[in-house]
Structures are given as C-alpha cells and as structure tokens.
Coordinates of C-alpha atoms and ligand atoms in Angstrom, one line a residue:
X17 CA 0.0 0.0 0.0
X18 CA 1.4 3.4 -1.0
X19 CA 1.2 6.4 1.2
X20 CA -0.6 9.4 0.0
X21 CA 0.6 12.6 1.6
X22 CA -2.2 14.5 3.2
X23 CA -3.3 17.7 1.4
X24 CA -4.7 19.2 4.6
X25 CA -3.0 20.2 7.8
X26 CA -1.3 17.4 9.8
X27 CA -2.9 17.3 13.2
X28 CA -2.3 15.6 16.5
X29 CA -4.3 12.5 15.5
X30 CA -1.8 11.9 12.8
X31 CA 0.7 11.0 15.5
X32 CA -1.3 7.7 15.3
X33 CA -2.6 7.8 11.7
X34 CA 0.7 8.3 10.1
X35 CA 2.5 5.4 11.8
X36 CA -0.6 3.3 11.1
X37 CA -0.4 4.0 7.4
X38 CA 3.3 3.1 7.4
X39 CA 2.9 -0.2 9.2
X40 CA -0.6 -1.1 10.6
X41 CA 0.5 -4.4 12.2
X42 CA 3.4 -2.9 14.1
X43 CA 1.4 0.1 15.2
X44 CA -1.3 -2.1 16.6
X45 CA 1.2 -4.5 18.1
X46 CA 3.0 -1.6 19.8
X47 CA -0.4 -0.4 21.1
X48 CA -1.2 -3.8 22.6
X49 CA 2.2 -4.1 24.1
X50 CA 2.1 -0.7 25.8
X51 CA -1.5 -1.2 26.9
X52 CA -0.6 -4.5 28.5
X53 CA 2.3 -2.8 30.2
X54 CA 0.1 -0.2 31.7
X55 CA -2.6 -2.7 32.7
X56 CA 0.0 -5.0 34.3
X57 CA 1.3 -2.1 36.5
X58 CA -2.3 -1.5 37.6
X59 CA -3.2 -5.2 38.1
X60 CA 0.0 -5.5 40.2
X61 CA -1.6 -3.4 43.0
X62 CA -4.4 -5.8 44.1
X63 CA -2.1 -8.7 43.4
X64 CA 0.6 -7.5 45.7
X65 CA -2.0 -6.6 48.3
X66 CA -3.6 -10.0 48.2
X67 CA -0.2 -11.8 48.2
X68 CA 1.0 -9.9 51.3
X69 CA -2.3 -10.4 53.1
X70 CA -2.4 -14.1 52.4
X71 CA 1.3 -14.6 53.2
X72 CA 0.7 -12.9 56.6
X73 CA -2.5 -15.0 57.1
X74 CA -0.6 -18.2 56.2
X75 CA 2.1 -17.5 58.8
X76 CA -0.6 -17.1 61.4
X77 CA -2.2 -20.4 60.2
X78 CA -5.3 -18.6 58.9
X79 CA -4.7 -19.5 55.3
X80 CA -3.2 -22.4 53.5
X81 CA 0.1 -22.0 51.7
X82 CA -1.6 -23.2 48.4
X83 CA -3.8 -20.2 48.5
X84 CA -0.8 -17.9 48.2
X85 CA 0.7 -19.6 45.1
X86 CA -1.8 -18.3 42.4
X87 CA -1.2 -14.7 43.5
X88 CA 2.5 -15.3 43.5
X89 CA 2.4 -16.5 39.9
X90 CA 0.2 -13.6 38.9
X91 CA 2.8 -11.2 40.3
X92 CA 5.6 -13.1 38.4
X93 CA 3.4 -12.7 35.3
X94 CA 3.0 -9.0 35.7
X95 CA 6.7 -8.4 36.4
X96 CA 7.8 -10.9 33.8
X97 CA 5.6 -9.3 31.1
X98 CA 7.2 -5.9 31.7
X99 CA 10.7 -7.5 31.0
X100 CA 9.6 -9.3 27.9
X101 CA 7.5 -6.4 26.7
X102 CA 10.6 -4.3 26.3
X103 CA 12.0 -6.7 23.8
X104 CA 8.7 -7.0 21.9
X105 CA 8.4 -3.2 21.9
X106 CA 11.9 -2.8 20.5
X107 CA 11.2 -5.3 17.7
X108 CA 8.0 -3.6 16.5
X109 CA 9.3 -0.1 16.8
X110 CA 12.4 -1.1 14.7
X111 CA 10.0 -2.7 12.2
X112 CA 7.9 0.4 12.1
X113 CA 11.0 2.5 11.6
X114 CA 12.1 0.5 8.6
X115 CA 8.7 0.5 6.9
X116 CA 8.2 4.2 7.6
X117 CA 11.6 4.9 6.0
X118 CA 10.6 3.0 2.9
X119 CA 7.0 4.3 2.5
X120 CA 7.6 7.9 3.4
X121 CA 10.8 7.8 1.4
X122 CA 8.8 6.9 -1.7
X123 CA 6.1 9.5 -1.1
X124 CA 8.8 12.2 -0.4
X125 CA 10.8 11.3 -3.5
X126 CA 7.6 11.5 -5.6
X127 CA 6.7 14.9 -4.1
X128 CA 10.2 16.2 -4.5
X129 CA 10.4 15.2 -8.2
X130 CA 7.2 17.2 -8.9
X131 CA 8.2 20.3 -7.0
X132 CA 8.2 23.6 -8.8
X133 CA 11.7 24.4 -9.8
X134 CA 11.7 27.6 -7.7
X135 CA 11.6 25.7 -4.5
X136 CA 14.8 23.9 -5.4
X137 CA 16.6 27.2 -6.0
X138 CA 15.2 28.8 -2.8
X139 CA 17.3 28.4 0.3
X140 CA 14.3 28.5 2.7
X141 CA 12.3 25.9 1.0
X142 CA 15.4 23.8 0.3
X143 CA 16.1 23.8 4.1
X144 CA 12.5 22.8 4.7
X145 CA 12.7 19.9 2.3
X146 CA 15.9 18.7 4.0
X147 CA 14.4 19.0 7.4
X148 CA 11.3 17.1 6.5
X149 CA 13.0 14.3 4.6
X150 CA 15.9 13.5 6.9
X151 CA 15.2 11.0 9.7
X152 CA 11.5 10.7 8.9
X153 CA 11.7 6.9 9.8
X154 CA 12.9 7.6 13.3
X155 CA 10.4 10.4 13.8
X156 CA 7.4 8.3 12.8
X157 CA 8.5 5.4 15.0
X158 CA 9.2 7.7 18.0
X159 CA 5.9 9.7 17.7
X160 CA 3.7 6.6 18.1
X161 CA 5.8 5.4 21.0
X162 CA 5.5 8.7 22.8
X163 CA 1.7 8.8 22.3
X164 CA 1.5 5.3 23.7
X165 CA 3.6 6.3 26.6
X166 CA 1.1 8.9 27.5
X167 CA -1.5 6.2 27.2
X168 CA 0.4 4.0 29.6
X169 CA 0.7 6.9 32.1
X170 CA -3.0 7.5 31.8
X171 CA -3.9 3.9 32.4
X172 CA -1.6 3.8 35.4
X173 CA -2.9 7.1 36.8
X174 CA -6.6 6.1 36.4
X175 CA -6.1 2.5 37.4
X176 CA -4.2 3.2 40.6
X177 CA -6.5 6.1 41.5
X178 CA -9.5 3.8 41.0
X179 CA -8.1 1.4 43.7
X180 CA -7.4 4.3 46.0
X181 CA -11.0 5.6 45.5
X182 CA -12.6 2.3 46.1
X183 CA -10.5 1.9 49.3
X184 CA -10.5 5.3 50.8
X185 CA -12.3 7.9 48.6
X186 CA -10.9 11.0 50.3
X187 CA -7.3 9.9 49.8
X188 CA -8.1 9.3 46.1
X189 CA -9.5 12.8 45.8
X190 CA -6.5 14.3 47.6
X191 CA -4.0 12.5 45.3
X192 CA -6.0 13.6 42.2
X193 CA -5.9 17.2 43.3
X194 CA -2.2 17.0 44.0
X195 CA -1.4 15.3 40.7
X196 CA -3.2 17.9 38.5
X197 CA -0.7 20.7 39.1
X198 CA 2.2 18.2 38.5
X199 CA 0.7 17.2 35.2
X200 CA 0.3 20.9 34.2
X201 CA 3.8 21.7 35.1
X202 CA 5.2 18.8 33.1
X203 CA 3.2 19.9 30.0
X204 CA 4.5 23.5 30.4
X205 CA 8.1 22.2 30.9
X206 CA 7.7 20.1 27.8
X207 CA 6.6 23.1 25.7
X208 CA 9.5 25.3 27.0
X209 CA 12.0 22.6 26.1
X210 CA 10.6 22.4 22.7
X211 CA 11.0 26.1 22.2
X212 CA 14.7 25.9 23.3
X213 CA 15.4 23.0 20.9
X214 CA 13.9 25.0 18.1
X215 CA 16.1 27.9 18.9
X216 CA 19.1 25.7 19.0
X217 CA 18.2 24.1 15.7
X218 CA 19.1 27.2 13.7
X219 CA 22.6 27.1 15.1
X220 CA 22.8 23.4 14.5
X221 CA 22.0 23.8 10.8
X222 CA 24.9 26.3 10.5
X223 CA 27.5 24.3 12.4
X224 CA 26.5 21.1 10.5
X225 CA 27.0 23.0 7.2
X226 CA 30.4 24.2 8.4
X227 CA 31.3 20.7 9.5
X228 CA 30.5 19.6 6.0
X229 CA 32.7 22.3 4.5
X230 CA 35.5 21.1 6.8
X231 CA 35.2 17.5 5.8
X232 CA 33.6 16.9 2.4
X233 CA 35.5 15.7 -0.6
X234 CA 34.6 18.5 -3.0
X235 CA 36.2 21.2 -1.0
X236 CA 39.3 19.1 -0.1
X237 CA 41.5 20.8 -2.6
X238 CA 40.5 24.3 -1.7
X239 CA 40.8 23.6 2.0
X240 CA 44.4 22.7 1.5
X241 CA 45.1 25.5 -0.9
X242 CA 43.5 28.3 1.0
X243 CA 44.3 27.0 4.4
X244 CA 41.0 28.3 5.7
X245 CA 40.3 25.3 8.0
X246 CA 41.2 27.1 11.2
X247 CA 39.0 30.1 10.4
X248 CA 36.0 27.9 9.5
X249 CA 36.7 25.8 12.6
X250 CA 36.4 28.8 14.8
X251 CA 33.2 29.7 13.2
X252 CA 32.0 26.2 13.6
X253 CA 32.9 26.2 17.3
X254 CA 31.1 29.5 17.8
X255 CA 27.9 28.1 16.3
X256 CA 28.3 24.9 18.1
X257 CA 28.7 26.7 21.4
X258 CA 25.6 28.8 20.9
X259 CA 23.5 25.7 20.3
X260 CA 25.2 23.9 23.3
X261 CA 24.5 26.8 25.7
X262 CA 20.8 26.9 24.8
X263 CA 20.5 23.2 25.3
X264 CA 22.5 23.3 28.5
X265 CA 20.2 26.0 29.8
X266 CA 17.1 23.9 28.9
X267 CA 18.6 20.9 30.5
X268 CA 19.4 22.8 33.7
X269 CA 15.8 24.0 33.7
X270 CA 14.6 20.5 33.2
X271 CA 16.8 19.1 36.0
X272 CA 15.7 21.8 38.3
X273 CA 12.1 21.1 37.6
X274 CA 12.7 17.4 38.0
X275 CA 14.6 17.9 41.2
X276 CA 12.0 20.4 42.5
X277 CA 9.4 17.9 41.3
X278 CA 11.1 15.1 43.2
X279 CA 11.1 17.0 46.4
X280 CA 7.4 17.7 45.9
X281 CA 6.7 14.1 45.0
X282 CA 8.6 12.8 48.0
X283 CA 6.7 15.1 50.3
X284 CA 3.4 14.1 48.6
X285 CA 4.1 10.4 48.8
X286 CA 5.1 10.7 52.4
X287 CA 1.9 12.6 53.1
X288 CA -0.3 10.0 51.3
X289 CA 1.5 7.2 53.1
X290 CA 0.8 8.9 56.4
X291 CA -2.8 9.4 55.4
X292 CA -3.1 5.7 54.5
X293 CA -2.0 4.7 58.0
X294 CA -5.3 5.8 59.5
X295 CA -7.6 3.6 57.4
X296 CA -5.1 0.8 57.9
X297 CA -5.1 1.2 61.7
X298 CA -8.9 1.2 61.9
X299 CA -9.0 -1.9 59.6
X300 CA -10.8 -0.3 56.6
X301 CA -7.8 -1.4 54.4
X302 CA -5.6 -4.4 54.8
X303 CA -1.8 -4.2 55.5
X304 CA -1.2 -5.7 52.0
X305 CA -3.3 -3.0 50.3
X306 CA -1.4 -0.3 52.4
X307 CA 1.9 -1.5 51.1
X308 CA 0.8 -2.0 47.5
X309 CA -0.9 1.5 47.4
X310 CA 2.0 3.3 49.1
X311 CA 4.6 1.9 46.7
X312 CA 2.6 2.3 43.5
X313 CA 1.6 5.9 44.4
X314 CA 5.2 6.7 44.9
X315 CA 6.0 5.3 41.4
X316 CA 3.1 7.1 39.9
X317 CA 3.9 10.6 41.3
X318 CA 7.5 10.1 40.3
X319 CA 6.5 9.2 36.7
X320 CA 4.2 12.2 36.4
X321 CA 6.9 14.4 37.6
X322 CA 9.7 13.3 35.2
X323 CA 8.9 10.9 32.4
X324 CA 5.8 12.8 31.4
X325 CA 7.8 16.0 30.8
X326 CA 10.1 14.1 28.4
X327 CA 7.2 12.6 26.5
X328 CA 5.5 16.0 26.2
X329 CA 8.7 17.7 25.1
X330 CA 9.1 15.2 22.2
X331 CA 5.4 15.3 21.2
X332 CA 5.7 19.1 21.0
X333 CA 8.8 18.6 18.7
X334 CA 6.8 16.2 16.5
X335 CA 4.1 18.8 16.4
X336 CA 6.7 21.2 15.0
X337 CA 7.6 18.4 12.5
X338 CA 4.0 18.3 11.4
X339 CA 4.0 22.0 10.8
X340 CA 7.0 21.5 8.5
X341 CA 5.4 18.5 6.8
X342 CA 2.2 20.4 6.1
X343 CA 4.2 23.2 4.6
X344 CA 6.3 20.7 2.5
X345 CA 3.2 18.9 1.1
X346 CA 1.7 22.3 0.2
X347 CA 4.7 23.4 -1.8
X348 CA 3.6 24.1 -5.4
X349 CA 4.2 21.5 -8.0
X350 CA 4.7 21.7 -11.8
X351 CA 2.0 19.7 -13.5
X352 CA 3.6 16.9 -15.5
X353 CA 7.1 17.7 -14.1
X354 CA 8.0 14.0 -14.1
X355 CA 6.5 13.2 -17.5
X356 CA 8.8 11.9 -20.2
X357 CA 9.0 14.0 -23.4
X358 CA 6.0 13.7 -25.8
X359 CA 6.8 10.8 -28.1
X360 CA 5.3 12.4 -31.2
X361 CA 7.8 14.8 -32.6
X362 CA 6.7 18.4 -32.3
X363 CA 8.1 20.7 -35.1
X364 CA 9.7 24.0 -34.2
X365 CA 9.0 27.1 -36.2
X366 CA 9.6 30.0 -33.9
X367 CA 10.2 31.3 -30.4
X368 CA 9.4 34.9 -29.5
X369 CA 9.8 37.0 -26.4
X370 CA 7.5 40.0 -26.4
X371 CA 8.0 42.5 -23.6
X372 CA 9.0 39.9 -21.1
X373 CA 9.6 41.0 -17.5
X374 CA 10.6 38.5 -14.9
X375 CA 11.5 38.6 -11.2
X376 CA 12.4 35.4 -9.3
X377 CA 9.8 34.3 -6.7
X378 CA 10.3 35.9 -3.3
X379 CA 12.7 38.5 -4.5
X380 CA 12.2 42.1 -5.5
X381 CA 14.8 42.8 -8.2
X382 CA 13.5 42.4 -11.8
X383 CA 16.0 40.3 -13.8
X384 CA 14.4 40.5 -17.2
X385 CA 13.2 43.9 -18.2
X386 CA 11.2 44.2 -21.4
X387 CA 13.1 41.5 -23.2
X388 CA 12.2 41.2 -26.9
X389 CA 13.7 38.8 -29.5
X390 CA 12.6 36.3 -32.0
X391 CA 14.2 33.0 -33.1
X392 CA 13.4 30.9 -36.1
X393 CA 13.9 27.3 -37.1
X394 CA 17.2 25.9 -38.3
X395 CA 19.3 28.9 -37.3
X396 CA 22.2 29.1 -34.8
X397 CA 21.8 31.8 -32.1
X398 CA 24.0 33.0 -29.4
X399 CA 23.5 35.0 -26.2
X400 CA 26.4 36.9 -24.9
X401 CA 26.7 39.3 -22.0
X402 CA 28.4 40.0 -18.7
X403 CA 27.9 37.8 -15.6
X404 CA 24.5 38.1 -14.1
X405 CA 22.9 39.8 -17.1
X406 CA 20.1 37.2 -17.4
X407 CA 21.2 34.7 -20.0
X408 CA 20.6 31.6 -18.0
X409 CA 17.4 33.1 -16.7
X410 CA 16.1 33.3 -20.3
X411 CA 16.8 29.6 -20.8
X412 CA 15.0 28.8 -17.6
X413 CA 11.9 30.6 -18.9
X414 CA 12.2 29.0 -22.4
X415 CA 12.2 25.5 -20.9
X416 CA 9.3 26.2 -18.6
X417 CA 11.2 26.0 -15.3
X418 CA 9.6 29.3 -14.3
X419 CA 6.3 30.5 -15.6
X420 CA 5.5 33.6 -13.5
X421 CA 6.6 36.1 -16.1
X422 CA 4.9 39.2 -17.5
X423 CA 4.6 39.7 -21.3
X424 CA 4.4 36.9 -23.8
X425 CA 6.6 34.0 -24.7
X426 CA 5.3 32.5 -27.9
X427 CA 6.4 29.1 -29.3
X428 CA 5.1 28.5 -32.8
X429 CA 3.0 31.6 -32.3
X430 CA 1.3 30.0 -29.3
X431 CA 1.8 31.1 -25.6
X432 CA 4.3 28.9 -23.8
X433 CA 2.0 28.4 -20.8
X434 CA -0.4 26.5 -23.1
X435 CA 2.1 23.7 -23.6
X436 CA 2.4 20.8 -21.3
X437 CA 5.7 19.9 -19.7
X438 CA 6.1 16.9 -21.9
X439 CA 5.5 18.9 -25.0
X440 CA 8.1 21.5 -23.9
X441 CA 10.5 18.6 -23.3
X442 CA 9.9 17.4 -26.8
X443 CA 10.8 20.8 -28.2
X444 CA 13.7 21.9 -26.1
X445 CA 16.7 20.2 -24.6
X446 CA 19.7 21.7 -23.0
X447 CA 22.9 21.5 -21.1
X448 CA 23.7 23.9 -18.4
X449 CA 26.7 25.4 -16.7
X450 CA 26.3 23.1 -13.8
X451 CA 25.7 19.9 -15.7
X452 CA 25.1 16.7 -13.7
X453 CA 27.5 13.8 -13.3
X454 CA 25.5 10.5 -13.0
X455 CA 27.2 7.6 -11.2
X456 CA 25.8 5.1 -13.7
X457 CA 27.4 3.5 -16.7
X458 CA 29.0 5.5 -19.6
X459 CA 26.3 4.3 -22.0
X460 CA 23.4 5.1 -19.6
X461 CA 24.9 8.5 -18.9
X462 CA 24.3 9.3 -22.6
X463 CA 21.2 7.2 -23.4
X464 CA 19.1 8.9 -20.7
X465 CA 19.2 11.9 -22.9
X466 CA 16.7 10.1 -25.2
X467 CA 14.6 8.4 -22.5
X468 CA 11.9 7.3 -24.9
X469 CA 14.3 5.2 -27.0
X470 CA 17.0 4.4 -24.5
X471 CA 17.6 0.8 -25.5
X472 CA 17.2 0.9 -29.3
X473 CA 19.9 -0.1 -31.8
X474 CA 19.5 3.4 -33.4
X475 CA 20.4 5.1 -30.1
X476 CA 23.4 2.8 -29.7
X477 CA 24.7 3.6 -33.1
X478 CA 24.1 7.3 -32.6
X479 CA 26.0 7.1 -29.3
X480 CA 29.1 5.6 -30.9
X481 CA 29.0 8.2 -33.6
X482 CA 28.7 11.0 -31.1
X483 CA 31.5 9.7 -28.9
X484 CA 33.7 9.5 -32.0
X485 CA 32.9 13.0 -33.0
X486 CA 33.6 14.3 -29.5
X487 CA 36.9 12.5 -29.4
X488 CA 35.9 10.3 -26.5
X489 CA 35.3 7.0 -28.1
X490 CA 38.8 5.6 -27.9
X491 CA 39.3 6.5 -24.3
X492 CA 36.0 5.3 -23.1
X493 CA 35.8 2.0 -25.0
X494 CA 39.2 1.2 -23.5
X495 CA 37.7 1.3 -20.0
X496 CA 37.6 -2.2 -18.2
X497 CA 34.0 -2.8 -19.2
X498 CA 33.9 -0.6 -22.2
X499 CA 30.8 1.7 -22.4
X500 CA 29.2 -0.4 -19.7
X501 CA 31.8 0.7 -17.1
X502 CA 30.2 2.3 -14.1
X503 CA 31.3 5.8 -13.4
X504 CA 32.0 7.5 -10.1
X505 CA 33.3 6.0 -6.8
X506 CA 30.1 4.6 -5.4
X507 CA 30.7 1.2 -7.0
X508 CA 33.8 -0.8 -6.4
X509 CA 34.7 -1.1 -10.0
X510 CA 33.7 2.5 -10.8
X511 CA 36.1 4.8 -12.6
X512 CA 36.2 8.6 -12.5
X513 CA 36.6 10.8 -15.5
X514 CA 38.4 14.1 -15.9
X515 CA 36.3 17.3 -15.8
X516 CA 36.5 17.8 -19.5
X517 CA 35.5 14.1 -20.2
X518 CA 32.5 14.5 -17.9
X519 CA 31.5 17.6 -19.8
X520 CA 31.8 16.0 -23.2
X521 CA 29.6 13.1 -21.9
X522 CA 27.0 15.6 -20.9
X523 CA 27.2 17.2 -24.3
X524 CA 26.7 13.8 -25.9
X525 CA 23.6 13.3 -23.6
X526 CA 22.2 16.5 -25.0
X527 CA 23.0 15.8 -28.6
X528 CA 21.3 12.4 -28.5
X529 CA 18.1 14.1 -27.5
X530 CA 15.7 14.3 -30.5
X531 CA 14.3 17.8 -29.5
X532 CA 14.5 20.3 -32.4
X533 CA 15.9 23.1 -30.3
X534 CA 19.2 22.7 -28.4
X535 CA 20.2 25.1 -25.6
X536 CA 23.9 25.1 -24.6
X537 CA 24.6 27.3 -21.6
X538 CA 28.3 27.5 -21.4
X539 CA 28.8 23.8 -21.8
X540 CA 32.4 24.1 -22.8
X541 CA 34.0 25.7 -19.8
X542 CA 35.9 22.5 -18.8
X543 CA 37.1 21.8 -22.3
X544 CA 40.6 22.7 -23.5
X545 CA 40.6 25.4 -26.2
X546 CA 41.4 23.0 -29.0
X547 CA 38.5 20.7 -28.0
X548 CA 36.3 23.7 -27.7
X549 CA 37.0 25.3 -31.0
X550 CA 36.8 21.8 -32.7
X551 CA 33.4 21.3 -31.1
X552 CA 32.1 24.6 -32.3
X553 CA 33.4 24.1 -35.8
X554 CA 31.7 20.7 -35.9
X555 CA 28.6 21.9 -34.3
X556 CA 26.7 22.7 -37.4
X557 CA 27.3 19.2 -38.7
X558 CA 26.6 17.6 -35.3
X559 CA 23.4 19.5 -34.6
X560 CA 22.3 19.0 -38.3
X561 CA 19.0 20.7 -38.9
X562 CA 18.5 21.7 -35.3
X563 CA 18.0 25.2 -34.0
X564 CA 20.6 26.0 -31.4
X565 CA 21.0 28.6 -28.7
X566 CA 24.5 29.0 -27.5
X567 CA 25.6 30.9 -24.4
X568 CA 29.3 31.6 -23.9
X569 CA 31.7 34.2 -22.7
X570 CA 34.2 33.3 -25.3
X571 CA 33.2 35.4 -28.2
X572 CA 35.6 33.5 -30.5
X573 CA 33.1 30.6 -30.3
X574 CA 29.8 32.4 -30.5
X575 CA 31.1 34.4 -33.5
X576 CA 30.1 31.4 -35.7
X577 CA 26.4 31.8 -34.7
X578 CA 24.1 33.2 -37.4
X579 CA 22.6 35.7 -35.0
X580 CA 23.9 37.0 -31.7
X581 CA 21.9 38.7 -29.0
X582 CA 23.8 40.9 -26.6
X583 CA 22.0 40.7 -23.2
X584 CA 22.6 43.6 -21.0
X585 CA 20.8 44.3 -17.7
X586 CA 17.9 41.9 -18.5
X587 CA 17.1 43.0 -22.1
X588 CA 18.5 42.6 -25.6
X589 CA 20.9 45.5 -26.1
X590 CA 22.2 44.6 -29.6
X591 CA 21.3 41.9 -32.1
X592 CA 22.8 40.8 -35.4
X593 CA 25.5 38.7 -37.0
X594 CA 29.1 39.0 -35.8
X595 CA 30.0 41.3 -38.7
X596 CA 26.9 43.4 -38.2
X597 CA 27.6 43.8 -34.5
X598 CA 31.3 44.7 -35.2
X599 CA 30.1 47.3 -37.6
X600 CA 27.8 48.7 -34.9
X601 CA 30.9 49.4 -32.8
X602 CA 28.8 49.0 -29.6
X603 CA 29.1 46.7 -26.5
X604 CA 29.7 43.6 -28.6
X605 CA 32.5 45.2 -30.6
X606 CA 34.1 46.3 -27.4
X607 CA 33.9 42.9 -25.8
X608 CA 35.2 41.2 -28.9
X609 CA 38.1 43.6 -29.1
X610 CA 39.1 42.9 -25.5
X611 CA 39.2 39.2 -26.3
X612 CA 40.8 39.5 -29.7
X613 CA 44.2 38.7 -28.4
X614 CA 42.9 35.3 -27.2
X615 CA 42.3 34.2 -30.8
X616 CA 45.3 35.6 -32.5
Ligands
ATP730 N1 17.0 31.3 -8.3 C1 17.3 32.6 -8.3 N2 16.7 33.4 -7.3 C2 16.9 34.7 -7.3 N3 17.8 35.3 -8.1 C3 18.5 34.6 -9.0 C4 18.2 33.2 -9.2 N4 19.0 32.7 -10.2 C5 19.7 33.8 -10.6 N5 19.3 34.9 -10.0 C6 19.8 36.3 -10.2 O1 19.5 36.6 -11.6 C7 20.5 37.4 -12.2 C8 20.8 36.8 -13.6 O2 21.3 35.5 -13.4 P1 21.6 34.6 -14.6 O3 22.0 33.3 -14.0 O4 20.5 34.6 -15.6 O5 22.9 35.3 -15.2 P2 23.8 34.9 -16.4 O6 23.7 36.0 -17.5 O7 23.5 33.5 -16.9 O8 25.2 35.0 -15.8 P3 26.5 34.1 -16.0 O9 27.2 34.6 -17.2 O10 27.3 34.4 -14.8 O11 26.1 32.7 -16.1 C9 21.6 37.4 -11.3 O12 21.7 38.7 -10.6 C10 21.3 36.3 -10.2 O13 21.8 36.7 -9.0
MG731 MG1 24.5 31.8 -16.7

C-alpha cells in the first residue's frame, strides 16, 4: 500500500494515523504491548495486596500456603511481562521505523520530483525539504511510542486512582488534586524545552553545514590550498557553542524542575503514606493494600513528575515536524514535471519573447526587463553578456522551469504556458553550466538523454558516432568494461573521468536528444581550447538541422552563430551577426576587441 501525503493540515491525531499508514500491524502490536504494560502495572496493585495479606495469614495459620501460590504466579506474570514487553516493543518499533523509511521515502521522492523548480533554488524551501525528509523513519517510529507512553501513564494514573478511590475515597481525591498541578507543570516544561530546541536548531544547521565544508571531498583541494580550515573551525565552534549553551540552559531548567518535582513528589508520597496509615489502623484497608498502594503511588507521582515531561517535550517537537510536513506537502508542483517528453515529434517554427519581464519568486529585483527577441527554425543563435545579465534566466523561462513572467513568450505563435511539460521537453533540450554527473554507466549517462528510446539499436549507433565526433570513443571504450563501465566512486569497479570528459559526456547526452531546439549554456568551460573550438566548428554538422542557442563568454566561439543577441541588464541591447555587430561598434565590438588577443 502506497502512502498518499495529506493535502490538509497534519494534526495531533496523525501521531497515530501516520505510523498506522506506514505499518498497521506494528502500530497495533505496539499499542497492545504498551496497553498491557500499563494494565500489568495496575493489576499488580491488588495482586501485591492479596499476596501480602495471604502470606501474613498463612504465617498465622489462617490461610493455606496453596492459596498464596496463584497470587505469586500472577505477580511473576506482571513483572515478567514488563521485562519481555521491552523486547517485543523494540522489535516492533524497529520494524515500524524500517517501513516508515521505505514508504515515506517513496512518497517524499515523488513529491520532490514534482516540486516547482523555484523551491529547489530557494534556500528556505530547500532547508524545509531537507528538514522534513531526513530521519523521517525515526520520527514516525518515535511519535507513536510517545503517544502510547502517554496512554500507559493515563492507564496507570486512572487504574491506581481507581483502587485508592474504592478503598478510601478522600485519599483518592487528595491524590488527584495534587497530581493535576504536577501534570500541568510537566506539560509546560515540555513546551518550554521544545522552544529551546527549536532555537538551538538554527545554530545546529549552520554548524552542521560548516562541518560539511571542513570534511567533504569537493572542498578538499580548496581547504588545503587556501588554508581556511582554522578560520572555519572557529566559526563552527562558535555556532556549536551557541547551540550547546541553549541546550544546557534547557537541561538545567529540566533538571531543576525534575529535582524540584522530586522534592514535591517525595513530600506528597510521604503525606499520602501517612494518610493511608489511618484507614489501615482502623481496619478499613488491609496491610497488603497499604503496602501496595503506598509503593505504587510513589512510582506514579514520580512518573508524572519526570517521564511525562520528556514525552510531552518530544510530542511538541513532533508537532513542529508536522507543521514543516504540512508546509512541505503544500509546496507548489509543476503539472507533469515527471512526465517523459512527448513521443510524437513536435516541429519547431519560432520562439518569440514579447516585452517579457521577470522577477524570481520571493525576490524584488527584476531580472528581465522588457526582453524582446525572435528566433526561427534551423538557425544558430548565441546569447552573450556579462555575468548576471540574465542569459541563464532566459533559458529557464524557455524550458518552462519558471512560468510567472509578464509579457508573452510564444512558441510557434502559441503562448508557452499552453504547452504541457512533456510537449516542452519534446521541443527543447539543453545542457547547463552546472551539468550533472551521474554515477551510472557511460552508456546510460548518454542514453538517458533520449529516454523514450534508451535501448534501441539506433540510439546505440548514434551514441558511438557522437562519442567518436567528440573524441571520447577511444578513451571510453578502452575502460575495463567498455561503455558499460560504471562511473564514479560509489561502485567498487567505478572509474572517474576528468572534468572535460564529464562535460563531453554531458554534451553527448544533450546531442542524442531528438528535440529540435538545443540550448547550450556554457557547456564548454571545462574543455581545453582545442577541443572547444573543434566542437564549435563541428557543431553545425553535429546539430544538423536543429536550431541551437549558445551561451558563452568566449566570443571566438559564439562568433560562428548566425545571429547574436547581446544581453545587458535583462534585455537585448544589440542583435545581429558577428560582422553586423562589429560594424555597430557598440558593446559587442568592445567585448570582442578585448578578447581578440585570445584568438590571434
Ligand atoms: N533562483 C534565483 N533566485 C533569485 N535570483 C536569481 C536566481 N537565479 C539567478 N538569480 C539572479 O538573476 C540574475 C541573472 O542571473 P543569470 O544566471 O541569468 O545570469 P547569467 O547571465 O547567466 O550570468 P553568468 O554569465 O554568470 O552565467 C543574477 O543577478 C542572479 O543573482
Ligand atoms: Mg549563466
């Protein structure tokens, strides 16, 4: 059974509903186990009373020894169950944890893959996603245990009070009145602790990130080169200390309240014990009942004073988790985000930006301002411009990653928003500055570019041809398992490629895609100049009748494009072929002049 994430708010009853969805059998079994534990603690009271009374009677010859035995066995059963119950409980809570990890993992992965792209680029939502998805298995398993613990406490409180009431009603009432403030204090303490842990969490996130910087593989070179470890270490320690102090304060508060509570509970228990002496003396309760009640009351008051605070603290934390979870489920999705490209080829005639304005969600600075340009089929285009001028942003709009723009974007004279994601994927394909490295085989790394025809002979032949063109074929087919060799270090026999080889692989993945429009956002930064210029020269041949959109800072490469758009401050400042733009003697000509020496 698959888990469907709730579209409405997660509430307190989901402390039970969610674990139940993940593993109904374990949730019920844990409930039975805990209920029996609570009941056995209550049953123990009359059993101990009876046992003591009969034992005394038998020493005085008023009862036979055989009469004592059944009560003795009952006591052994109660105590024995509590020992076994711990093992049973650990087994089912572990089982629940494993199943919750699997089921919630699937549901979360599904949700994450549908998320609107803006949430992935936004630091706040990205943090939220990480918070919700890590350790969900442990959280689900613990939340039901804490709820059940409260149930055990309730059974014990009501059960023991029931006996007291039936024996001496006024002592029952007295205990109840004294327990209520203790329960209230423990709830309040729990809530305060939760608030402290939330405050500490923000420092935790930061010192965990810094610990990552200090230890991860990607930054290893820079750590050595820049020698910044000590500096980062200090910062790490600072954040760690802040979190530690908050926790320490909370712990001291907890200890104080527990210690204060234990003084109160000792006085209370003593008081109740003294109170119980009177009915014992006048014979309204037996000696056995006196001992059983006095001991269980002490346990009970102690439990209310300390364990309950802990359970409430954690439940409040899980309440916070539910708030996050509700927010995560509500994050907007892109309809059809996970769909494969439309199988039926969609022809490309034109792409036009008409007065397009765009601001990233949750920011104020407009990035595109009145952008206007038109592209037509079969032509090679290039975008050039300084860092941050908006080139990559334009490609994100074209491919439908962001759709909250003003103005019009027309594809084949039809508004972009009227296309489905799978239609857009059939028209555009691209490779970005931060292309991905997949730790799968060489062949798969390329073939996933044409997901609808991954395993066809045609794709294989195309792959070989592309690898040869890109000058990768000889190197890669010489790998231990040829093109089937796994890449990356996550497999024992995996091999790593050089930065440039990875990039060429990513280019091959893009080129094998049948979409008629190719977007290449600086895909050649890791290539050596010879490979790069060779690639651009071959490009017309490789891309055949495709329309291509190139983005590069190296104008010697973009020079070959039929039409160049110079992007400046979010709009098209100049447009034309290389010679037209040179004749214009504007921004482009200046940029080209400053790079001229690179090409001569
Ligand atoms: N997800 C985002 N949220 C908010 N602002 C963003 C986001 N992505 C980019 N920006 C901002 O948009 C502006 C344009 O960025 P863009 O990546 O389009 O520039 P670019 O022209 O591709 O630059 P480069 O040549 O460095 O690749 C920059 O100021 C950048 O800070
Ligand atoms: Mg860019």
